[in-house]
């Protein structure tokens, strides 16, 4: 910081205090979230009598890097709009990114109108940012309208649409855009694979990954993490081990994110020794160590830590870390973080505190985040036998989604409490609402080939051979079972 202030003084002593480039560089250095001071950067900006759009863009970037999204909107309105400065295709994307982070679609629409009046409506950078803003805010109609209006689309345009529809849970439309994309780079493939995994379509994600391997595209960390998650859920150990070998052969450094994904995959595939090996080889295993080493944890790290706190019963430690994540590391909590916090509070029997977090989610987040939080709360209430709270959670969940899991949890709770008539009433309501319980599903991996079996379905190509083997096994069991004679 001392050297930065000396550099700032040098700008004045050399007569560069009105030089746009020099001032923008000073602002950029001071706004570094690790080595600078945003407060000092703001003071420098406030003392510039007539800031150019280039200088404004620099302070916008500084605000975004430091998580000050409201400040971006304020300066944009007061300095750019009111002073009649002409924005460029850097200005609007910065402002739209802040709108998306604030989950303010109304502000985003105003910026959309302003950019169109400024002649930037058909710019590809602005267009991609508009699509990203609309998709983050859950307005895929608005995103599609922008997509259709842009005269010359880029690969990023297709990636944004795929990610947007996948985030909304519409994997069919996401796949449509994937298939229609004229060029498929790593981002397009990664968005579709990640979309499948996020929506629990693990088999489809693995299949798409196999197709991607037929291309010459080099895999990145995000794709590896998505595939490892699919392997963990499907029990595809061979594929997971192959990915681990690929990482070792490529000599890629195992980040916290990759190491956590590998550990999770091995643990869920029943390979606890391999999971322990990965854990022991992780150079940075906790937030305290990372802080001492000057390495910032990301949102994935905090999800892992919150989950650990939940299973360890460390509710208050989890809350402390949530506060640190927001205030120190400027990480905006996502639905996964909120669900973890609600889960850890509910597991500890702190239901009032969990409700407080859910109310915060309800007032500041979208429907999908609220749904995830209520699911975690309902599950914990059922585990603790909290019937009244479970009924409250179920009522709210059924307003958000007509999911069979809500009815099943509530029915099981009533049965365990001896309220069999209430349990029957819930099951009858489940049938009348058309919320059929998803059929049981299992999978097995043999020689790297994953076979999936769904209860009631007879579509497996080797079904006859499987039945023959099962018949022989039953016959063998019958022959080996000793006959016990009952005395008359």
CSV table of C-alpha atoms in Angstrom, one decimal:
chain,number,residue,atom,x,y,z
A,1,UNK,CA,0.0,0.0,0.0
A,2,UNK,CA,2.9,2.4,0.8
A,3,UNK,CA,4.4,1.8,-2.6
A,4,UNK,CA,1.0,2.5,-4.3
A,5,UNK,CA,0.7,5.8,-2.5
A,6,UNK,CA,4.2,6.7,-3.6
A,7,UNK,CA,3.2,5.9,-7.2
A,8,UNK,CA,0.1,8.1,-6.9
A,9,UNK,CA,2.3,11.0,-5.6
A,10,UNK,CA,4.6,10.4,-8.6
A,11,UNK,CA,1.7,11.0,-11.0
A,12,UNK,CA,1.2,14.5,-9.5
A,13,UNK,CA,4.9,15.4,-9.4
A,14,UNK,CA,5.4,14.4,-13.0
A,15,UNK,CA,2.4,16.4,-14.2
A,16,UNK,CA,0.2,13.4,-15.1
A,17,UNK,CA,-2.6,14.2,-12.8
A,18,UNK,CA,-4.9,14.8,-15.8
A,19,UNK,CA,-3.6,11.9,-17.9
A,20,UNK,CA,-6.5,9.4,-18.4
A,21,UNK,CA,-4.2,6.4,-18.8
A,22,UNK,CA,-2.1,7.2,-15.7
A,23,UNK,CA,-5.2,7.8,-13.6
A,24,UNK,CA,-6.9,4.6,-14.7
A,25,UNK,CA,-3.8,2.6,-13.9
A,26,UNK,CA,-3.6,4.2,-10.4
A,27,UNK,CA,-7.3,3.3,-9.9
A,28,UNK,CA,-6.7,-0.3,-11.1
A,29,UNK,CA,-3.7,-0.8,-8.7
A,30,UNK,CA,-5.6,0.6,-5.7
A,31,UNK,CA,-8.7,-1.4,-6.4
A,32,UNK,CA,-6.9,-4.7,-6.3
A,33,UNK,CA,-8.9,-6.7,-3.7
A,34,UNK,CA,-5.7,-8.3,-2.2
A,35,UNK,CA,-3.1,-5.6,-2.3
A,36,UNK,CA,-5.0,-2.3,-2.7
A,37,UNK,CA,-7.6,-0.3,-1.0
A,38,UNK,CA,-11.0,0.3,-2.6
A,39,UNK,CA,-11.7,3.1,-0.1
A,40,UNK,CA,-8.5,4.9,-1.3
A,41,UNK,CA,-9.5,4.2,-5.0
A,42,UNK,CA,-12.9,5.8,-4.4
A,43,UNK,CA,-11.2,8.9,-3.0
A,44,UNK,CA,-9.0,9.2,-6.0
A,45,UNK,CA,-12.0,8.8,-8.3
A,46,UNK,CA,-14.0,11.4,-6.4
A,47,UNK,CA,-11.2,14.0,-6.9
A,48,UNK,CA,-11.1,13.6,-10.7
A,49,UNK,CA,-13.1,16.6,-11.9
A,50,UNK,CA,-14.2,15.2,-15.3
A,51,UNK,CA,-13.8,11.4,-15.4
A,52,UNK,CA,-13.7,9.8,-18.8
A,53,UNK,CA,-15.7,6.7,-19.7
A,54,UNK,CA,-12.4,4.8,-19.5
A,55,UNK,CA,-11.8,5.9,-15.9
A,56,UNK,CA,-15.4,5.0,-15.1
A,57,UNK,CA,-14.9,1.6,-16.5
A,58,UNK,CA,-11.9,1.1,-14.3
A,59,UNK,CA,-13.8,2.0,-11.1
A,60,UNK,CA,-16.7,-0.2,-12.2
A,61,UNK,CA,-14.3,-3.2,-12.5
A,62,UNK,CA,-12.9,-2.3,-9.1
A,63,UNK,CA,-16.4,-2.4,-7.5
A,64,UNK,CA,-17.2,-5.8,-9.1
A,65,UNK,CA,-13.9,-7.3,-8.0
A,66,UNK,CA,-14.7,-6.2,-4.4
A,67,UNK,CA,-18.4,-7.2,-4.5
A,68,UNK,CA,-19.7,-3.6,-4.4
A,69,UNK,CA,-22.4,-4.1,-7.0
A,70,UNK,CA,-24.7,-1.4,-5.6
A,71,UNK,CA,-21.9,1.2,-5.9
A,72,UNK,CA,-21.5,0.3,-9.6
A,73,UNK,CA,-25.2,1.2,-10.2
A,74,UNK,CA,-24.9,4.4,-8.2
A,75,UNK,CA,-21.8,5.7,-10.0
A,76,UNK,CA,-23.2,4.6,-13.4
A,77,UNK,CA,-26.4,6.7,-12.7
A,78,UNK,CA,-24.7,9.7,-11.1
A,79,UNK,CA,-21.6,10.0,-13.3
A,80,UNK,CA,-22.3,8.4,-16.6
A,81,UNK,CA,-26.0,8.9,-17.2
A,82,UNK,CA,-26.5,12.3,-15.6
A,83,UNK,CA,-23.4,13.8,-17.1
A,84,UNK,CA,-24.2,12.5,-20.6
A,85,UNK,CA,-21.1,10.3,-21.0
A,86,UNK,CA,-21.3,7.9,-23.9
A,87,UNK,CA,-20.9,4.3,-22.6
A,88,UNK,CA,-18.9,1.8,-24.6
A,89,UNK,CA,-19.1,-2.0,-24.8
A,90,UNK,CA,-17.2,-2.3,-21.6
A,91,UNK,CA,-19.4,-0.1,-19.5
A,92,UNK,CA,-22.7,-1.8,-20.1
A,93,UNK,CA,-21.4,-5.4,-19.4
A,94,UNK,CA,-20.0,-4.2,-16.1
A,95,UNK,CA,-23.3,-2.6,-15.1
A,96,UNK,CA,-25.3,-5.7,-16.3
A,97,UNK,CA,-23.0,-8.0,-14.3
A,98,UNK,CA,-23.8,-5.9,-11.2
A,99,UNK,CA,-27.6,-6.2,-11.9
A,100,UNK,CA,-27.3,-9.9,-12.2
A,101,UNK,CA,-25.3,-10.2,-9.0
A,102,UNK,CA,-28.1,-8.1,-7.3
A,103,UNK,CA,-30.7,-10.4,-8.9
A,104,UNK,CA,-32.4,-7.2,-10.1
A,105,UNK,CA,-34.1,-7.9,-13.4
A,106,UNK,CA,-35.9,-4.6,-13.3
A,107,UNK,CA,-32.6,-2.6,-13.1
A,108,UNK,CA,-31.3,-4.9,-15.9
A,109,UNK,CA,-34.2,-4.0,-18.2
A,110,UNK,CA,-33.6,-0.3,-17.6
A,111,UNK,CA,-29.9,-0.8,-18.6
A,112,UNK,CA,-31.1,-2.8,-21.6
A,113,UNK,CA,-33.2,0.1,-22.8
A,114,UNK,CA,-30.4,2.6,-22.1
A,115,UNK,CA,-27.9,0.5,-24.1
A,116,UNK,CA,-30.3,0.3,-27.1
A,117,UNK,CA,-30.8,4.1,-27.1
A,118,UNK,CA,-27.0,4.5,-26.9
A,119,UNK,CA,-26.6,2.4,-30.1
A,120,UNK,CA,-25.1,-0.6,-28.3
A,121,UNK,CA,-28.1,-2.9,-28.5
A,122,UNK,CA,-26.6,-5.1,-31.3
A,123,UNK,CA,-23.1,-5.2,-29.9
A,124,UNK,CA,-22.1,-8.8,-29.3
A,125,UNK,CA,-20.4,-8.1,-25.9
A,126,UNK,CA,-23.4,-6.2,-24.7
A,127,UNK,CA,-25.8,-8.8,-26.1
A,128,UNK,CA,-24.0,-11.7,-24.4
A,129,UNK,CA,-24.1,-9.7,-21.1
A,130,UNK,CA,-27.8,-9.0,-21.5
A,131,UNK,CA,-28.5,-12.7,-22.1
A,132,UNK,CA,-26.4,-13.6,-19.0
A,133,UNK,CA,-28.2,-11.1,-16.9
A,134,UNK,CA,-31.7,-12.3,-17.9
A,135,UNK,CA,-30.7,-16.0,-17.5
A,136,UNK,CA,-29.3,-15.4,-14.0
A,137,UNK,CA,-32.5,-13.6,-13.0
A,138,UNK,CA,-34.5,-16.5,-14.4
A,139,UNK,CA,-36.0,-14.6,-17.3
A,140,UNK,CA,-35.2,-16.9,-20.2
A,141,UNK,CA,-37.9,-15.3,-22.4
A,142,UNK,CA,-35.9,-12.0,-22.2
A,143,UNK,CA,-32.6,-13.9,-22.8
A,144,UNK,CA,-34.1,-15.6,-25.9
A,145,UNK,CA,-35.4,-12.3,-27.3
A,146,UNK,CA,-31.9,-10.8,-27.1
A,147,UNK,CA,-30.5,-14.0,-28.6
A,148,UNK,CA,-32.8,-13.8,-31.6
A,149,UNK,CA,-32.1,-10.1,-32.1
A,150,UNK,CA,-28.3,-10.2,-32.2
A,151,UNK,CA,-27.2,-10.3,-35.9
A,152,UNK,CA,-24.0,-12.1,-35.4
A,153,UNK,CA,-23.8,-14.6,-32.5
A,154,UNK,CA,-20.6,-15.9,-30.9
A,155,UNK,CA,-19.8,-19.2,-29.2
A,156,UNK,CA,-20.4,-17.4,-25.8
A,157,UNK,CA,-24.0,-16.6,-26.9
A,158,UNK,CA,-24.8,-20.3,-27.3
A,159,UNK,CA,-23.0,-21.1,-24.0
A,160,UNK,CA,-25.0,-18.6,-22.1
A,161,UNK,CA,-28.3,-19.9,-23.4
A,162,UNK,CA,-27.4,-23.5,-22.6
A,163,UNK,CA,-26.3,-22.6,-19.1
A,164,UNK,CA,-29.5,-20.5,-18.6
A,165,UNK,CA,-31.9,-23.2,-19.6
A,166,UNK,CA,-30.0,-25.8,-17.6
A,167,UNK,CA,-30.1,-23.5,-14.5
A,168,UNK,CA,-33.9,-23.3,-14.9
A,169,UNK,CA,-34.1,-27.1,-15.1
A,170,UNK,CA,-35.1,-27.3,-18.8
A,171,UNK,CA,-32.4,-29.7,-20.0
A,172,UNK,CA,-34.3,-30.4,-23.2
A,173,UNK,CA,-34.1,-26.8,-24.4
A,174,UNK,CA,-30.5,-26.6,-23.2
A,175,UNK,CA,-29.8,-29.7,-25.4
A,176,UNK,CA,-31.6,-28.1,-28.3
A,177,UNK,CA,-29.3,-25.1,-28.2
A,178,UNK,CA,-26.3,-27.4,-27.8
A,179,UNK,CA,-27.3,-29.4,-30.9
A,180,UNK,CA,-27.9,-26.2,-32.9
A,181,UNK,CA,-24.7,-24.5,-31.9
A,182,UNK,CA,-22.6,-24.1,-35.2
A,183,UNK,CA,-19.4,-24.3,-33.3
A,184,UNK,CA,-18.8,-26.3,-30.1
A,185,UNK,CA,-15.8,-25.2,-28.1
A,186,UNK,CA,-14.9,-26.3,-24.6
A,187,UNK,CA,-17.3,-23.8,-23.1
A,188,UNK,CA,-20.3,-25.2,-25.0
A,189,UNK,CA,-19.5,-28.8,-24.1
A,190,UNK,CA,-18.8,-27.9,-20.5
A,191,UNK,CA,-22.1,-26.0,-20.2
A,192,UNK,CA,-24.1,-28.9,-21.4
A,193,UNK,CA,-22.3,-31.5,-19.4
A,194,UNK,CA,-22.6,-29.3,-16.3
A,195,UNK,CA,-26.3,-28.8,-17.0
A,196,UNK,CA,-26.9,-32.5,-17.1
A,197,UNK,CA,-25.1,-33.1,-13.8
A,198,UNK,CA,-26.8,-30.1,-12.1
A,199,UNK,CA,-30.2,-31.6,-13.1
A,200,UNK,CA,-29.3,-35.1,-11.9
A,201,UNK,CA,-29.1,-36.4,-15.5
A,202,UNK,CA,-25.8,-38.2,-14.7
A,203,UNK,CA,-25.9,-40.9,-17.3
A,204,UNK,CA,-26.6,-38.3,-20.0
A,205,UNK,CA,-23.7,-36.2,-18.7
A,206,UNK,CA,-21.3,-39.2,-18.9
A,207,UNK,CA,-22.5,-40.1,-22.4
A,208,UNK,CA,-21.9,-36.6,-23.6
A,209,UNK,CA,-18.5,-36.7,-22.0
A,210,UNK,CA,-17.7,-39.8,-24.0
A,211,UNK,CA,-18.7,-38.0,-27.2
A,212,UNK,CA,-16.5,-35.0,-26.2
A,213,UNK,CA,-13.6,-37.4,-26.0
A,214,UNK,CA,-13.9,-38.1,-29.7
A,215,UNK,CA,-13.1,-34.4,-30.4
A,216,UNK,CA,-9.7,-32.7,-30.0
A,217,UNK,CA,-10.9,-30.4,-27.2
A,218,UNK,CA,-8.7,-30.2,-24.2
A,219,UNK,CA,-10.6,-30.7,-20.9
A,220,UNK,CA,-10.5,-28.1,-18.2
A,221,UNK,CA,-11.1,-28.2,-14.4
A,222,UNK,CA,-14.8,-27.4,-14.6
A,223,UNK,CA,-15.5,-30.3,-16.9
A,224,UNK,CA,-13.4,-32.7,-14.7
A,225,UNK,CA,-15.4,-31.5,-11.6
A,226,UNK,CA,-18.8,-32.1,-13.4
A,227,UNK,CA,-17.8,-35.6,-14.6
A,228,UNK,CA,-16.4,-36.6,-11.2
A,229,UNK,CA,-19.7,-35.5,-9.6
A,230,UNK,CA,-21.6,-37.7,-12.2
A,231,UNK,CA,-19.3,-40.6,-11.4
A,232,UNK,CA,-19.9,-40.2,-7.7
A,233,UNK,CA,-23.7,-40.3,-8.1
A,234,UNK,CA,-23.7,-43.2,-10.6
A,235,UNK,CA,-21.0,-45.2,-8.9
A,236,UNK,CA,-18.9,-45.1,-12.1
A,237,UNK,CA,-15.6,-45.9,-10.3
A,238,UNK,CA,-13.6,-46.9,-13.4
A,239,UNK,CA,-14.3,-43.6,-15.1
A,240,UNK,CA,-13.4,-41.7,-12.0
A,241,UNK,CA,-10.1,-43.6,-11.7
A,242,UNK,CA,-9.4,-42.9,-15.4
A,243,UNK,CA,-10.0,-39.1,-14.8
A,244,UNK,CA,-7.6,-39.2,-11.8
A,245,UNK,CA,-5.0,-40.9,-14.0
A,246,UNK,CA,-5.5,-38.2,-16.7
A,247,UNK,CA,-5.0,-35.5,-14.1
A,248,UNK,CA,-1.7,-37.1,-13.0
A,249,UNK,CA,-0.4,-37.7,-16.5
A,250,UNK,CA,-1.2,-34.1,-17.5
A,251,UNK,CA,0.6,-33.1,-14.3
A,252,UNK,CA,-2.3,-30.7,-13.5
A,253,UNK,CA,-2.0,-29.3,-10.0
A,254,UNK,CA,-4.9,-30.6,-7.9
A,255,UNK,CA,-6.8,-27.5,-6.7
A,256,UNK,CA,-9.0,-27.6,-3.7
A,257,UNK,CA,-12.0,-28.0,-6.0
A,258,UNK,CA,-10.6,-30.9,-7.9
A,259,UNK,CA,-9.2,-32.7,-4.8
A,260,UNK,CA,-12.6,-32.3,-3.1
A,261,UNK,CA,-14.4,-33.8,-6.1
A,262,UNK,CA,-12.0,-36.7,-6.3
A,263,UNK,CA,-12.4,-37.4,-2.6
A,264,UNK,CA,-16.2,-37.2,-2.9
A,265,UNK,CA,-16.2,-39.6,-5.8
A,266,UNK,CA,-14.0,-42.2,-4.1
A,267,UNK,CA,-16.0,-42.0,-0.9
A,268,UNK,CA,-19.4,-42.4,-2.6
A,269,UNK,CA,-18.0,-45.3,-4.7
A,270,UNK,CA,-17.0,-47.1,-1.5
A,271,UNK,CA,-13.3,-46.6,-1.9
A,272,UNK,CA,-12.5,-45.1,1.5
A,273,UNK,CA,-8.8,-45.9,1.4
A,274,UNK,CA,-8.4,-44.0,-1.9
A,275,UNK,CA,-10.5,-41.2,-0.5
A,276,UNK,CA,-8.2,-41.0,2.5
A,277,UNK,CA,-5.1,-41.0,0.2
A,278,UNK,CA,-6.5,-38.1,-1.8
A,279,UNK,CA,-7.2,-36.3,1.5
A,280,UNK,CA,-3.7,-36.9,2.8
A,281,UNK,CA,-2.2,-35.6,-0.4
A,282,UNK,CA,-4.2,-32.4,-0.4
A,283,UNK,CA,-1.7,-29.6,0.3
A,284,UNK,CA,-4.4,-27.2,1.7
A,285,UNK,CA,-7.0,-29.0,3.7
A,286,UNK,CA,-8.7,-26.2,5.6
A,287,UNK,CA,-9.6,-22.5,5.5
A,288,UNK,CA,-7.2,-21.6,8.4
A,289,UNK,CA,-4.3,-23.2,6.5
A,290,UNK,CA,-5.3,-21.5,3.3
A,291,UNK,CA,-5.5,-18.1,5.0
A,292,UNK,CA,-2.0,-18.5,6.4
A,293,UNK,CA,-0.7,-19.4,3.0
A,294,UNK,CA,-2.5,-16.4,1.5
A,295,UNK,CA,-4.8,-18.5,-0.7
A,296,UNK,CA,-8.4,-17.5,-0.9
A,297,UNK,CA,-11.1,-20.2,-0.6
A,298,UNK,CA,-13.8,-20.2,-3.3
A,299,UNK,CA,-17.5,-21.0,-3.1
A,300,UNK,CA,-16.9,-24.7,-3.5
A,301,UNK,CA,-14.6,-24.8,-0.6
A,302,UNK,CA,-17.2,-23.2,1.7
A,303,UNK,CA,-19.8,-25.7,0.6
A,304,UNK,CA,-17.5,-28.5,1.7
A,305,UNK,CA,-16.8,-26.8,5.0
A,306,UNK,CA,-20.5,-26.1,5.7
A,307,UNK,CA,-21.3,-29.8,4.9
A,308,UNK,CA,-18.5,-30.9,7.3
A,309,UNK,CA,-19.9,-28.5,10.0
A,310,UNK,CA,-23.3,-30.0,9.5
A,311,UNK,CA,-22.3,-33.6,10.0
A,312,UNK,CA,-20.0,-32.6,12.9
A,313,UNK,CA,-22.8,-30.7,14.7
A,314,UNK,CA,-20.8,-27.5,14.6
A,315,UNK,CA,-23.7,-25.1,13.8
A,316,UNK,CA,-22.3,-21.9,15.3
A,317,UNK,CA,-18.9,-22.5,13.6
A,318,UNK,CA,-20.8,-22.8,10.3
A,319,UNK,CA,-22.6,-19.5,10.9
A,320,UNK,CA,-19.3,-17.8,11.8
A,321,UNK,CA,-17.8,-19.1,8.5
A,322,UNK,CA,-20.8,-17.9,6.6
A,323,UNK,CA,-20.3,-14.4,7.9
A,324,UNK,CA,-16.6,-14.6,7.0
A,325,UNK,CA,-17.4,-15.8,3.5
A,326,UNK,CA,-19.7,-12.8,2.9
A,327,UNK,CA,-17.7,-10.1,4.7
A,328,UNK,CA,-14.1,-11.1,4.2
A,329,UNK,CA,-14.1,-13.0,0.9
A,330,UNK,CA,-17.0,-11.1,-0.7
A,331,UNK,CA,-18.6,-14.4,-1.9
A,332,UNK,CA,-22.3,-14.1,-2.6
A,333,UNK,CA,-24.1,-17.0,-1.0
A,334,UNK,CA,-25.7,-19.4,-3.5
A,335,UNK,CA,-28.6,-21.8,-3.1
A,336,UNK,CA,-26.1,-24.6,-2.1
A,337,UNK,CA,-24.7,-22.4,0.7
A,338,UNK,CA,-28.1,-21.5,2.0
A,339,UNK,CA,-29.2,-25.2,1.9
A,340,UNK,CA,-26.1,-26.2,3.8
A,341,UNK,CA,-26.7,-23.6,6.5
A,342,UNK,CA,-30.4,-24.5,6.9
A,343,UNK,CA,-29.3,-28.2,7.0
A,344,UNK,CA,-26.6,-27.6,9.7
A,345,UNK,CA,-29.0,-25.5,11.9
A,346,UNK,CA,-31.8,-27.9,11.5
A,347,UNK,CA,-29.6,-30.9,12.3
A,348,UNK,CA,-28.5,-29.2,15.5
A,349,UNK,CA,-32.2,-28.6,16.4
A,350,UNK,CA,-31.9,-24.9,15.9
A,351,UNK,CA,-35.2,-24.6,14.0
A,352,UNK,CA,-35.9,-21.0,14.8
A,353,UNK,CA,-32.5,-19.9,13.5
A,354,UNK,CA,-33.0,-22.1,10.4
A,355,UNK,CA,-36.4,-20.4,9.8
A,356,UNK,CA,-34.6,-17.0,10.0
A,357,UNK,CA,-32.2,-18.0,7.2
A,358,UNK,CA,-35.1,-19.3,5.1
A,359,UNK,CA,-36.9,-15.9,5.5
A,360,UNK,CA,-33.8,-14.2,4.3
A,361,UNK,CA,-33.7,-16.5,1.3
A,362,UNK,CA,-37.4,-15.8,0.6
A,363,UNK,CA,-36.9,-12.1,0.5
A,364,UNK,CA,-33.6,-12.0,-1.5
A,365,UNK,CA,-33.4,-15.0,-3.7
A,366,UNK,CA,-35.2,-16.8,-6.5
A,367,UNK,CA,-37.7,-19.7,-6.2
A,368,UNK,CA,-35.1,-22.5,-6.7
A,369,UNK,CA,-33.0,-21.3,-3.8
A,370,UNK,CA,-36.0,-21.2,-1.5
A,371,UNK,CA,-37.1,-24.7,-2.6
A,372,UNK,CA,-33.7,-26.2,-1.8
A,373,UNK,CA,-33.7,-24.6,1.6
A,374,UNK,CA,-37.2,-25.8,2.5
A,375,UNK,CA,-36.3,-29.3,1.3
A,376,UNK,CA,-33.3,-29.4,3.8
A,377,UNK,CA,-35.6,-28.0,6.5
A,378,UNK,CA,-38.3,-30.5,5.9
A,379,UNK,CA,-35.9,-33.4,5.9
A,380,UNK,CA,-34.4,-32.3,9.3
A,381,UNK,CA,-37.9,-31.8,10.8
A,382,UNK,CA,-38.8,-35.3,9.8
A,383,UNK,CA,-35.6,-36.7,11.3
A,384,UNK,CA,-36.3,-34.9,14.6
A,385,UNK,CA,-40.0,-35.8,14.7
A,386,UNK,CA,-41.0,-32.1,14.5
A,387,UNK,CA,-44.5,-32.7,13.0
A,388,UNK,CA,-45.9,-29.2,13.1
A,389,UNK,CA,-42.8,-27.6,11.6
A,390,UNK,CA,-42.7,-30.4,9.0
A,391,UNK,CA,-46.3,-29.6,8.0
A,392,UNK,CA,-45.4,-25.9,7.7
A,393,UNK,CA,-42.4,-26.7,5.5
A,394,UNK,CA,-44.4,-29.2,3.4
A,395,UNK,CA,-47.2,-26.6,2.8
A,396,UNK,CA,-44.7,-24.1,1.6
A,397,UNK,CA,-42.8,-26.6,-0.6
A,398,UNK,CA,-46.0,-27.7,-2.3
A,399,UNK,CA,-46.7,-24.1,-3.2
A,400,UNK,CA,-43.3,-24.0,-4.9
A,401,UNK,CA,-43.3,-27.5,-6.5
A,402,UNK,CA,-45.5,-30.6,-6.8
A,403,UNK,CA,-42.8,-33.1,-5.9
A,404,UNK,CA,-43.4,-36.6,-4.7
A,405,UNK,CA,-40.6,-36.4,-2.1
A,406,UNK,CA,-42.6,-33.9,0.0
A,407,UNK,CA,-45.5,-36.3,0.3
A,408,UNK,CA,-43.2,-39.3,1.0
A,409,UNK,CA,-41.4,-37.5,3.8
A,410,UNK,CA,-44.6,-36.3,5.4
A,411,UNK,CA,-46.3,-39.7,5.1
A,412,UNK,CA,-43.3,-41.4,6.7
A,413,UNK,CA,-43.3,-39.0,9.5
A,414,UNK,CA,-47.0,-39.6,10.3
A,415,UNK,CA,-46.4,-43.4,10.1
A,416,UNK,CA,-43.5,-43.2,12.5
A,417,UNK,CA,-45.6,-41.1,14.9
A,418,UNK,CA,-48.5,-43.6,14.8
A,419,UNK,CA,-50.8,-41.3,12.8
A,420,UNK,CA,-51.7,-43.8,10.2
A,421,UNK,CA,-54.9,-42.1,9.1
A,422,UNK,CA,-52.9,-38.9,8.4
A,423,UNK,CA,-50.3,-40.9,6.5
A,424,UNK,CA,-53.0,-42.5,4.3
A,425,UNK,CA,-54.5,-39.0,3.7
A,426,UNK,CA,-51.1,-37.7,2.5
A,427,UNK,CA,-50.7,-40.7,0.1
A,428,UNK,CA,-54.2,-40.2,-1.3
A,429,UNK,CA,-53.5,-36.5,-1.8
A,430,UNK,CA,-50.2,-37.4,-3.6
A,431,UNK,CA,-52.2,-39.7,-6.0
A,432,UNK,CA,-54.9,-37.1,-6.6
A,433,UNK,CA,-52.3,-34.4,-7.4
A,434,UNK,CA,-50.5,-36.7,-9.9
A,435,UNK,CA,-47.2,-36.5,-8.0
A,436,UNK,CA,-46.2,-40.1,-8.6
A,437,UNK,CA,-43.2,-41.3,-6.8
A,438,UNK,CA,-40.2,-41.7,-9.0
A,439,UNK,CA,-39.4,-45.4,-9.6
A,440,UNK,CA,-36.3,-46.9,-8.0
A,441,UNK,CA,-33.2,-46.8,-10.0
A,442,UNK,CA,-29.8,-48.5,-9.7
A,443,UNK,CA,-26.7,-48.8,-11.9
A,444,UNK,CA,-23.7,-51.1,-12.2
A,445,UNK,CA,-20.4,-50.5,-14.0
A,446,UNK,CA,-18.7,-53.4,-15.7
A,447,UNK,CA,-15.5,-52.9,-17.7
A,448,UNK,CA,-16.2,-49.2,-17.9
A,449,UNK,CA,-19.7,-49.7,-19.3
A,450,UNK,CA,-22.5,-48.3,-17.1
A,451,UNK,CA,-25.8,-50.1,-17.1
A,452,UNK,CA,-28.9,-48.5,-15.6
A,453,UNK,CA,-31.9,-50.4,-14.3
A,454,UNK,CA,-35.3,-48.7,-13.5
A,455,UNK,CA,-38.0,-50.5,-11.5
A,456,UNK,CA,-40.9,-51.7,-13.8
A,457,UNK,CA,-39.0,-51.0,-17.1
A,458,UNK,CA,-38.0,-53.8,-19.5
A,459,UNK,CA,-35.9,-52.0,-22.0
A,460,UNK,CA,-32.4,-53.3,-21.1
A,461,UNK,CA,-30.9,-55.0,-24.2
A,462,UNK,CA,-29.6,-58.0,-22.1
A,463,UNK,CA,-32.8,-58.4,-20.0
A,464,UNK,CA,-33.4,-62.0,-21.1
A,465,UNK,CA,-29.8,-63.1,-20.2
A,466,UNK,CA,-30.1,-61.3,-16.9
A,467,UNK,CA,-33.3,-63.1,-16.0
A,468,UNK,CA,-31.8,-66.5,-16.9
A,469,UNK,CA,-28.8,-65.8,-14.6
A,470,UNK,CA,-31.2,-64.7,-11.8
A,471,UNK,CA,-33.3,-67.9,-12.3
A,472,UNK,CA,-30.2,-70.1,-12.0
A,473,UNK,CA,-29.1,-68.2,-8.9
A,474,UNK,CA,-32.6,-68.8,-7.3
A,475,UNK,CA,-32.4,-72.5,-8.2
A,476,UNK,CA,-28.9,-72.8,-6.6
A,477,UNK,CA,-30.1,-71.0,-3.5
A,478,UNK,CA,-33.0,-73.3,-3.2
A,479,UNK,CA,-30.8,-76.4,-3.5
A,480,UNK,CA,-28.4,-75.1,-0.9
A,481,UNK,CA,-31.1,-74.1,1.6
A,482,UNK,CA,-31.5,-76.7,4.4
A,483,UNK,CA,-35.0,-78.1,4.9
A,484,UNK,CA,-36.2,-77.8,8.5
A,485,UNK,CA,-38.9,-80.3,9.4
A,486,UNK,CA,-41.6,-79.0,11.7
A,487,UNK,CA,-42.8,-81.4,14.4
A,488,UNK,CA,-46.5,-82.1,14.2
